Amino acid sequence: MDATYNLNGGFKPTTKRSADLDGPDFYPTPLWATHALIEHEQFEGDIWEPACGDGSMSEVLATTGLPVFSTDLYDRGYGNAGVDFLKSERAASNIVTNPPYNAAEGFVRKGLQNASKKVALLLRLAFLEGANRQRTLFGPCPPARVWVFSERITFYPKDAVQKGSGTTAYAWFVWDKDQSGPTELNWFPPGYKKRFDSPHYAENPMLFK
């Protein structure tokens, strides 16, 4: 676990996803959350998705036309299994993923080491908080952009019945090695969930290009 993600003796959020504690269970990223990113961020070169799960994010990233390399620590039936991102020396132009809660800061640091262009991580908006994180991460390595979701993302366990809505705010944190200066704070407009999580998209994805 990433010890720096422990604040005042407790992990945040207090109810942790079981995917962060053992291998079999995991929470796929809704398609619309990744579509929002690639509509606002341009990527060049290859993309590495190092926590690919069942490929939910990788399949959307592939619509950019760029080569996507997918790995995961656990075998979830997609990509290359058994790859520990935090120990890997593999290089990529871009690293894009939804990291485990308990290793988020480690993913940021490793991503900045291994990516030559951009690192984009889907994180809780509250990741912006914390004096230690400001001193050791955001001070020396601030993100170029933070894209805040105006719609809440709900993460469900694989194959679970989807009902209700999320209570935690999320954002895409983007580190861009070709840009310097202060962090830009932006908001995604509403509507992505309706567009890309509808049955019509699943049946005819090309209509939503």
PDB file of C-alpha atoms in Angstrom:
ATOM      1  CA  MET A   1       0.000   0.000   0.000  1.00  0.00           C
ATOM      2  CA  ASP A   2       0.979   3.616  -0.499  1.00  0.00           C
ATOM      3  CA  ALA A   3       1.638   4.964   2.994  1.00  0.00           C
ATOM      4  CA  THR A   4       1.384   8.562   1.808  1.00  0.00           C
ATOM      5  CA  TYR A   5      -2.288   7.973   1.025  1.00  0.00           C
ATOM      6  CA  ASN A   6      -3.002   7.588   4.739  1.00  0.00           C
ATOM      7  CA  LEU A   7      -4.199  10.843   6.273  1.00  0.00           C
ATOM      8  CA  ASN A   8      -4.611  11.300  10.037  1.00  0.00           C
ATOM      9  CA  GLY A   9      -4.603   7.561  10.623  1.00  0.00           C
ATOM     10  CA  GLY A  10      -7.338   6.644   8.158  1.00  0.00           C
ATOM     11  CA  PHE A  11      -7.520   5.856   4.465  1.00  0.00           C
ATOM     12  CA  LYS A  12      -9.758   8.128   2.422  1.00  0.00           C
ATOM     13  CA  PRO A  13     -12.422   7.459   1.383  1.00  0.00           C
ATOM     14  CA  THR A  14     -13.196   5.497   4.527  1.00  0.00           C
ATOM     15  CA  THR A  15     -15.119   2.834   2.642  1.00  0.00           C
ATOM     16  CA  LYS A  16     -12.450   1.396   0.378  1.00  0.00           C
ATOM     17  CA  ARG A  17     -13.194  -0.554  -2.748  1.00  0.00           C
ATOM     18  CA  SER A  18     -12.482  -4.246  -2.284  1.00  0.00           C
ATOM     19  CA  ALA A  19     -10.488  -4.116  -5.508  1.00  0.00           C
ATOM     20  CA  ASP A  20      -7.776  -2.330  -3.568  1.00  0.00           C
ATOM     21  CA  LEU A  21      -7.569  -5.090  -0.983  1.00  0.00           C
ATOM     22  CA  ASP A  22      -7.626  -8.258  -3.062  1.00  0.00           C
ATOM     23  CA  GLY A  23      -7.355  -9.324  -6.660  1.00  0.00           C
ATOM     24  CA  PRO A  24     -10.612 -10.982  -7.715  1.00  0.00           C
ATOM     25  CA  ASP A  25     -12.973  -8.008  -7.416  1.00  0.00           C
ATOM     26  CA  PHE A  26     -12.665  -4.761  -9.277  1.00  0.00           C
ATOM     27  CA  TYR A  27     -14.679  -1.759 -10.354  1.00  0.00           C
ATOM     28  CA  PRO A  28     -14.578  -1.034 -14.109  1.00  0.00           C
ATOM     29  CA  THR A  29     -14.450   2.598 -15.176  1.00  0.00           C
ATOM     30  CA  PRO A  30     -17.674   3.712 -16.902  1.00  0.00           C
ATOM     31  CA  LEU A  31     -17.117   4.301 -20.611  1.00  0.00           C
ATOM     32  CA  TRP A  32     -18.311   7.892 -20.494  1.00  0.00           C
ATOM     33  CA  ALA A  33     -15.608   8.907 -18.028  1.00  0.00           C
ATOM     34  CA  THR A  34     -12.865   8.000 -20.505  1.00  0.00           C
ATOM     35  CA  HIS A  35     -14.702   9.519 -23.456  1.00  0.00           C
ATOM     36  CA  ALA A  36     -14.783  12.832 -21.598  1.00  0.00           C
ATOM     37  CA  LEU A  37     -10.992  12.748 -21.291  1.00  0.00           C
ATOM     38  CA  ILE A  38     -10.175  11.957 -24.913  1.00  0.00           C
ATOM     39  CA  GLU A  39     -12.572  14.628 -26.181  1.00  0.00           C
ATOM     40  CA  HIS A  40     -10.625  17.291 -24.280  1.00  0.00           C
ATOM     41  CA  GLU A  41      -7.058  15.985 -24.227  1.00  0.00           C
ATOM     42  CA  GLN A  42      -4.996  15.204 -27.330  1.00  0.00           C
ATOM     43  CA  PHE A  43      -2.487  12.379 -27.114  1.00  0.00           C
ATOM     44  CA  GLU A  44       0.484  11.610 -29.369  1.00  0.00           C
ATOM     45  CA  GLY A  45       2.428   8.363 -29.487  1.00  0.00           C
ATOM     46  CA  ASP A  46       1.416   5.219 -27.644  1.00  0.00           C
ATOM     47  CA  ILE A  47      -0.761   4.869 -24.528  1.00  0.00           C
ATOM     48  CA  TRP A  48      -0.144   2.496 -21.640  1.00  0.00           C
ATOM     49  CA  GLU A  49      -3.113   1.542 -19.457  1.00  0.00           C
ATOM     50  CA  PRO A  50      -1.421  -0.157 -16.455  1.00  0.00           C
ATOM     51  CA  ALA A  51      -4.548  -1.055 -14.431  1.00  0.00           C
ATOM     52  CA  CYS A  52      -6.686  -2.224 -17.342  1.00  0.00           C
ATOM     53  CA  GLY A  53      -9.087  -4.577 -15.568  1.00  0.00           C
ATOM     54  CA  ASP A  54     -11.527  -5.899 -18.152  1.00  0.00           C
ATOM     55  CA  GLY A  55     -10.411  -3.368 -20.754  1.00  0.00           C
ATOM     56  CA  SER A  56     -13.208  -0.844 -20.246  1.00  0.00           C
ATOM     57  CA  MET A  57     -10.839   2.111 -20.421  1.00  0.00           C
ATOM     58  CA  SER A  58      -8.452   0.574 -22.946  1.00  0.00           C
ATOM     59  CA  GLU A  59     -11.222  -0.011 -25.474  1.00  0.00           C
ATOM     60  CA  VAL A  60     -12.229   3.642 -25.344  1.00  0.00           C
ATOM     61  CA  LEU A  61      -8.610   4.811 -25.559  1.00  0.00           C
ATOM     62  CA  ALA A  62      -8.210   2.663 -28.682  1.00  0.00           C
ATOM     63  CA  THR A  63     -10.811   4.819 -30.465  1.00  0.00           C
ATOM     64  CA  THR A  64      -8.135   7.539 -30.642  1.00  0.00           C
ATOM     65  CA  GLY A  65      -6.373   5.388 -33.244  1.00  0.00           C
ATOM     66  CA  LEU A  66      -3.203   5.265 -31.147  1.00  0.00           C
ATOM     67  CA  PRO A  67      -1.567   2.012 -30.045  1.00  0.00           C
ATOM     68  CA  VAL A  68      -2.746   1.039 -26.555  1.00  0.00           C
ATOM     69  CA  PHE A  69      -0.766  -1.345 -24.340  1.00  0.00           C
ATOM     70  CA  SER A  70      -2.850  -2.821 -21.499  1.00  0.00           C
ATOM     71  CA  THR A  71      -1.547  -4.475 -18.334  1.00  0.00           C
ATOM     72  CA  ASP A  72      -2.814  -5.344 -14.875  1.00  0.00           C
ATOM     73  CA  LEU A  73      -1.382  -6.821 -11.721  1.00  0.00           C
ATOM     74  CA  TYR A  74      -4.226  -9.361 -11.714  1.00  0.00           C
ATOM     75  CA  ASP A  75      -5.654 -11.507 -14.497  1.00  0.00           C
ATOM     76  CA  ARG A  76      -9.017 -10.028 -15.320  1.00  0.00           C
ATOM     77  CA  GLY A  77      -9.249 -11.505 -18.796  1.00  0.00           C
ATOM     78  CA  TYR A  78      -7.794  -8.560 -20.686  1.00  0.00           C
ATOM     79  CA  GLY A  79      -4.306  -7.356 -21.537  1.00  0.00           C
ATOM     80  CA  ASN A  80      -1.096  -8.675 -19.988  1.00  0.00           C
ATOM     81  CA  ALA A  81      -1.535  -9.930 -16.429  1.00  0.00           C
ATOM     82  CA  GLY A  82       1.045 -10.077 -13.653  1.00  0.00           C
ATOM     83  CA  VAL A  83       2.580  -6.676 -14.391  1.00  0.00           C
ATOM     84  CA  ASP A  84       3.231  -4.568 -11.288  1.00  0.00           C
ATOM     85  CA  PHE A  85       3.159  -1.015 -12.579  1.00  0.00           C
ATOM     86  CA  LEU A  86       4.904   0.376  -9.519  1.00  0.00           C
ATOM     87  CA  LYS A  87       7.913  -1.851 -10.227  1.00  0.00           C
ATOM     88  CA  SER A  88       7.907  -1.742 -14.029  1.00  0.00           C
ATOM     89  CA  GLU A  89      10.570   0.067 -16.036  1.00  0.00           C
ATOM     90  CA  ARG A  90       8.516   0.045 -19.232  1.00  0.00           C
ATOM     91  CA  ALA A  91       8.426   3.410 -21.000  1.00  0.00           C
ATOM     92  CA  ALA A  92       5.494   4.910 -22.891  1.00  0.00           C
ATOM     93  CA  SER A  93       4.562   8.209 -24.462  1.00  0.00           C
ATOM     94  CA  ASN A  94       1.425   8.440 -22.339  1.00  0.00           C
ATOM     95  CA  ILE A  95       0.119   6.647 -19.265  1.00  0.00           C
ATOM     96  CA  VAL A  96      -3.637   6.774 -18.683  1.00  0.00           C
ATOM     97  CA  THR A  97      -5.467   4.846 -15.976  1.00  0.00           C
ATOM     98  CA  ASN A  98      -7.794   4.723 -12.991  1.00  0.00           C
ATOM     99  CA  PRO A  99      -5.367   3.669 -10.240  1.00  0.00           C
ATOM    100  CA  PRO A 100      -6.267   1.814  -7.030  1.00  0.00           C
ATOM    101  CA  TYR A 101      -7.142   4.208  -4.230  1.00  0.00           C
ATOM    102  CA  ASN A 102      -4.411   2.947  -1.956  1.00  0.00           C
ATOM    103  CA  ALA A 103      -1.672   3.409  -4.555  1.00  0.00           C
ATOM    104  CA  ALA A 104      -2.734   6.663  -6.216  1.00  0.00           C
ATOM    105  CA  GLU A 105       0.281   8.723  -5.273  1.00  0.00           C
ATOM    106  CA  GLY A 106       2.630   5.909  -6.213  1.00  0.00           C
ATOM    107  CA  PHE A 107       0.974   5.779  -9.649  1.00  0.00           C
ATOM    108  CA  VAL A 108       1.528   9.493 -10.102  1.00  0.00           C
ATOM    109  CA  ARG A 109       5.218   9.261  -9.288  1.00  0.00           C
ATOM    110  CA  LYS A 110       5.801   6.141 -11.377  1.00  0.00           C
ATOM    111  CA  GLY A 111       3.836   7.573 -14.268  1.00  0.00           C
ATOM    112  CA  LEU A 112       5.954  10.715 -14.288  1.00  0.00           C
ATOM    113  CA  GLN A 113       9.073   8.531 -14.388  1.00  0.00           C
ATOM    114  CA  ASN A 114       7.917   6.264 -17.198  1.00  0.00           C
ATOM    115  CA  ALA A 115       5.902   8.561 -19.496  1.00  0.00           C
ATOM    116  CA  SER A 116       7.577  10.950 -21.919  1.00  0.00           C
ATOM    117  CA  LYS A 117       4.494  13.067 -22.760  1.00  0.00           C
ATOM    118  CA  LYS A 118       1.389  12.839 -20.578  1.00  0.00           C
ATOM    119  CA  VAL A 119       0.152  11.122 -17.441  1.00  0.00           C
ATOM    120  CA  ALA A 120      -3.626  11.174 -16.977  1.00  0.00           C
ATOM    121  CA  LEU A 121      -5.089   9.628 -13.827  1.00  0.00           C
ATOM    122  CA  LEU A 122      -8.719   9.406 -12.791  1.00  0.00           C
ATOM    123  CA  LEU A 123      -8.688  10.383  -9.110  1.00  0.00           C
ATOM    124  CA  ARG A 124     -10.941  11.679  -6.383  1.00  0.00           C
ATOM    125  CA  LEU A 125     -11.169  15.449  -6.513  1.00  0.00           C
ATOM    126  CA  ALA A 126     -10.095  15.374  -2.852  1.00  0.00           C
ATOM    127  CA  PHE A 127      -6.676  14.201  -4.057  1.00  0.00           C
ATOM    128  CA  LEU A 128      -5.945  17.922  -4.351  1.00  0.00           C
ATOM    129  CA  GLU A 129      -5.972  18.148  -0.566  1.00  0.00           C
ATOM    130  CA  GLY A 130      -3.184  17.424   1.889  1.00  0.00           C
ATOM    131  CA  ALA A 131      -0.220  19.411   3.162  1.00  0.00           C
ATOM    132  CA  ASN A 132       2.244  16.573   2.639  1.00  0.00           C
ATOM    133  CA  ARG A 133       1.058  15.987  -0.909  1.00  0.00           C
ATOM    134  CA  GLN A 134       1.413  19.687  -1.654  1.00  0.00           C
ATOM    135  CA  ARG A 135       4.991  19.704  -0.401  1.00  0.00           C
ATOM    136  CA  THR A 136       6.180  16.450  -1.974  1.00  0.00           C
ATOM    137  CA  LEU A 137       4.099  16.143  -5.153  1.00  0.00           C
ATOM    138  CA  PHE A 138       2.093  19.161  -6.262  1.00  0.00           C
ATOM    139  CA  GLY A 139       4.795  21.648  -5.343  1.00  0.00           C
ATOM    140  CA  PRO A 140       7.578  20.136  -7.462  1.00  0.00           C
ATOM    141  CA  CYS A 141       5.293  18.397 -10.014  1.00  0.00           C
ATOM    142  CA  PRO A 142       1.932  20.168 -10.384  1.00  0.00           C
ATOM    143  CA  PRO A 143      -0.537  18.777 -12.924  1.00  0.00           C
ATOM    144  CA  ALA A 144      -0.970  20.837 -16.067  1.00  0.00           C
ATOM    145  CA  ARG A 145      -4.740  20.454 -15.980  1.00  0.00           C
ATOM    146  CA  VAL A 146      -7.445  19.122 -13.699  1.00  0.00           C
ATOM    147  CA  TRP A 147     -10.716  18.206 -15.420  1.00  0.00           C
ATOM    148  CA  VAL A 148     -13.562  18.087 -12.917  1.00  0.00           C
ATOM    149  CA  PHE A 149     -16.657  16.010 -13.638  1.00  0.00           C
ATOM    150  CA  SER A 150     -19.877  17.981 -13.303  1.00  0.00           C
ATOM    151  CA  GLU A 151     -21.671  14.614 -13.169  1.00  0.00           C
ATOM    152  CA  ARG A 152     -20.846  12.142 -10.414  1.00  0.00           C
ATOM    153  CA  ILE A 153     -19.238   8.853 -11.446  1.00  0.00           C
ATOM    154  CA  THR A 154     -20.599   5.687  -9.862  1.00  0.00           C
ATOM    155  CA  PHE A 155     -18.273   2.686  -9.721  1.00  0.00           C
ATOM    156  CA  TYR A 156     -19.934  -0.714  -9.524  1.00  0.00           C
ATOM    157  CA  PRO A 157     -18.310  -4.109  -8.930  1.00  0.00           C
ATOM    158  CA  LYS A 158     -18.061  -6.175 -12.090  1.00  0.00           C
ATOM    159  CA  ASP A 159     -21.483  -7.596 -13.088  1.00  0.00           C
ATOM    160  CA  ALA A 160     -23.278  -5.827 -10.216  1.00  0.00           C
ATOM    161  CA  VAL A 161     -26.747  -4.365 -10.687  1.00  0.00           C
ATOM    162  CA  GLN A 162     -26.316  -0.665 -11.426  1.00  0.00           C
ATOM    163  CA  LYS A 163     -28.595   1.584  -9.429  1.00  0.00           C
ATOM    164  CA  GLY A 164     -28.286   4.824  -7.508  1.00  0.00           C
ATOM    165  CA  SER A 165     -25.595   7.424  -8.028  1.00  0.00           C
ATOM    166  CA  GLY A 166     -22.136   8.176  -6.711  1.00  0.00           C
ATOM    167  CA  THR A 167     -21.427  10.465  -3.781  1.00  0.00           C
ATOM    168  CA  THR A 168     -17.733  11.142  -4.460  1.00  0.00           C
ATOM    169  CA  ALA A 169     -16.440  13.824  -6.816  1.00  0.00           C
ATOM    170  CA  TYR A 170     -13.825  12.742  -9.383  1.00  0.00           C
ATOM    171  CA  ALA A 171     -11.522  14.483 -11.827  1.00  0.00           C
ATOM    172  CA  TRP A 172      -8.924  13.659 -14.437  1.00  0.00           C
ATOM    173  CA  PHE A 173      -5.499  14.889 -13.314  1.00  0.00           C
ATOM    174  CA  VAL A 174      -3.249  15.461 -16.329  1.00  0.00           C
ATOM    175  CA  TRP A 175       0.500  15.990 -16.136  1.00  0.00           C
ATOM    176  CA  ASP A 176       1.792  17.299 -19.469  1.00  0.00           C
ATOM    177  CA  LYS A 177       5.558  17.340 -19.899  1.00  0.00           C
ATOM    178  CA  ASP A 178       5.280  19.744 -22.836  1.00  0.00           C
ATOM    179  CA  GLN A 179       3.624  22.401 -20.713  1.00  0.00           C
ATOM    180  CA  SER A 180       4.862  24.516 -17.829  1.00  0.00           C
ATOM    181  CA  GLY A 181       3.104  27.081 -15.714  1.00  0.00           C
ATOM    182  CA  PRO A 182       0.212  27.071 -13.251  1.00  0.00           C
ATOM    183  CA  THR A 183      -2.370  24.305 -13.115  1.00  0.00           C
ATOM    184  CA  GLU A 184      -5.508  24.892 -15.166  1.00  0.00           C
ATOM    185  CA  LEU A 185      -8.816  23.965 -13.529  1.00  0.00           C
ATOM    186  CA  ASN A 186     -11.509  22.956 -16.006  1.00  0.00           C
ATOM    187  CA  TRP A 187     -14.952  21.373 -15.904  1.00  0.00           C
ATOM    188  CA  PHE A 188     -16.456  18.741 -18.187  1.00  0.00           C
ATOM    189  CA  PRO A 189     -19.907  19.820 -19.376  1.00  0.00           C
ATOM    190  CA  PRO A 190     -22.765  17.501 -18.384  1.00  0.00           C
ATOM    191  CA  GLY A 191     -24.115  15.005 -20.875  1.00  0.00           C
ATOM    192  CA  TYR A 192     -21.347  12.419 -21.236  1.00  0.00           C
ATOM    193  CA  LYS A 193     -23.142   9.833 -19.147  1.00  0.00           C
ATOM    194  CA  LYS A 194     -26.291  10.116 -21.247  1.00  0.00           C
ATOM    195  CA  ARG A 195     -24.345   9.935 -24.513  1.00  0.00           C
ATOM    196  CA  PHE A 196     -21.986   7.065 -23.833  1.00  0.00           C
ATOM    197  CA  ASP A 197     -23.673   4.883 -21.227  1.00  0.00           C
ATOM    198  CA  SER A 198     -26.878   4.516 -23.176  1.00  0.00           C
ATOM    199  CA  PRO A 199     -27.914   1.245 -24.880  1.00  0.00           C
ATOM    200  CA  HIS A 200     -27.836   3.102 -28.204  1.00  0.00           C
ATOM    201  CA  TYR A 201     -24.096   3.707 -27.828  1.00  0.00           C
ATOM    202  CA  ALA A 202     -23.420   0.056 -27.017  1.00  0.00           C
ATOM    203  CA  GLU A 203     -25.276  -0.964 -30.185  1.00  0.00           C
ATOM    204  CA  ASN A 204     -23.939   1.758 -32.529  1.00  0.00           C
ATOM    205  CA  PRO A 205     -20.789   3.390 -31.125  1.00  0.00           C
ATOM    206  CA  MET A 206     -19.836   4.924 -34.501  1.00  0.00           C
ATOM    207  CA  LEU A 207     -22.931   7.135 -34.361  1.00  0.00           C
ATOM    208  CA  PHE A 208     -21.437   8.960 -31.392  1.00  0.00           C
ATOM    209  CA  LYS A 209     -18.186   9.982 -33.099  1.00  0.00           C
TER     210      LYS A 209
END
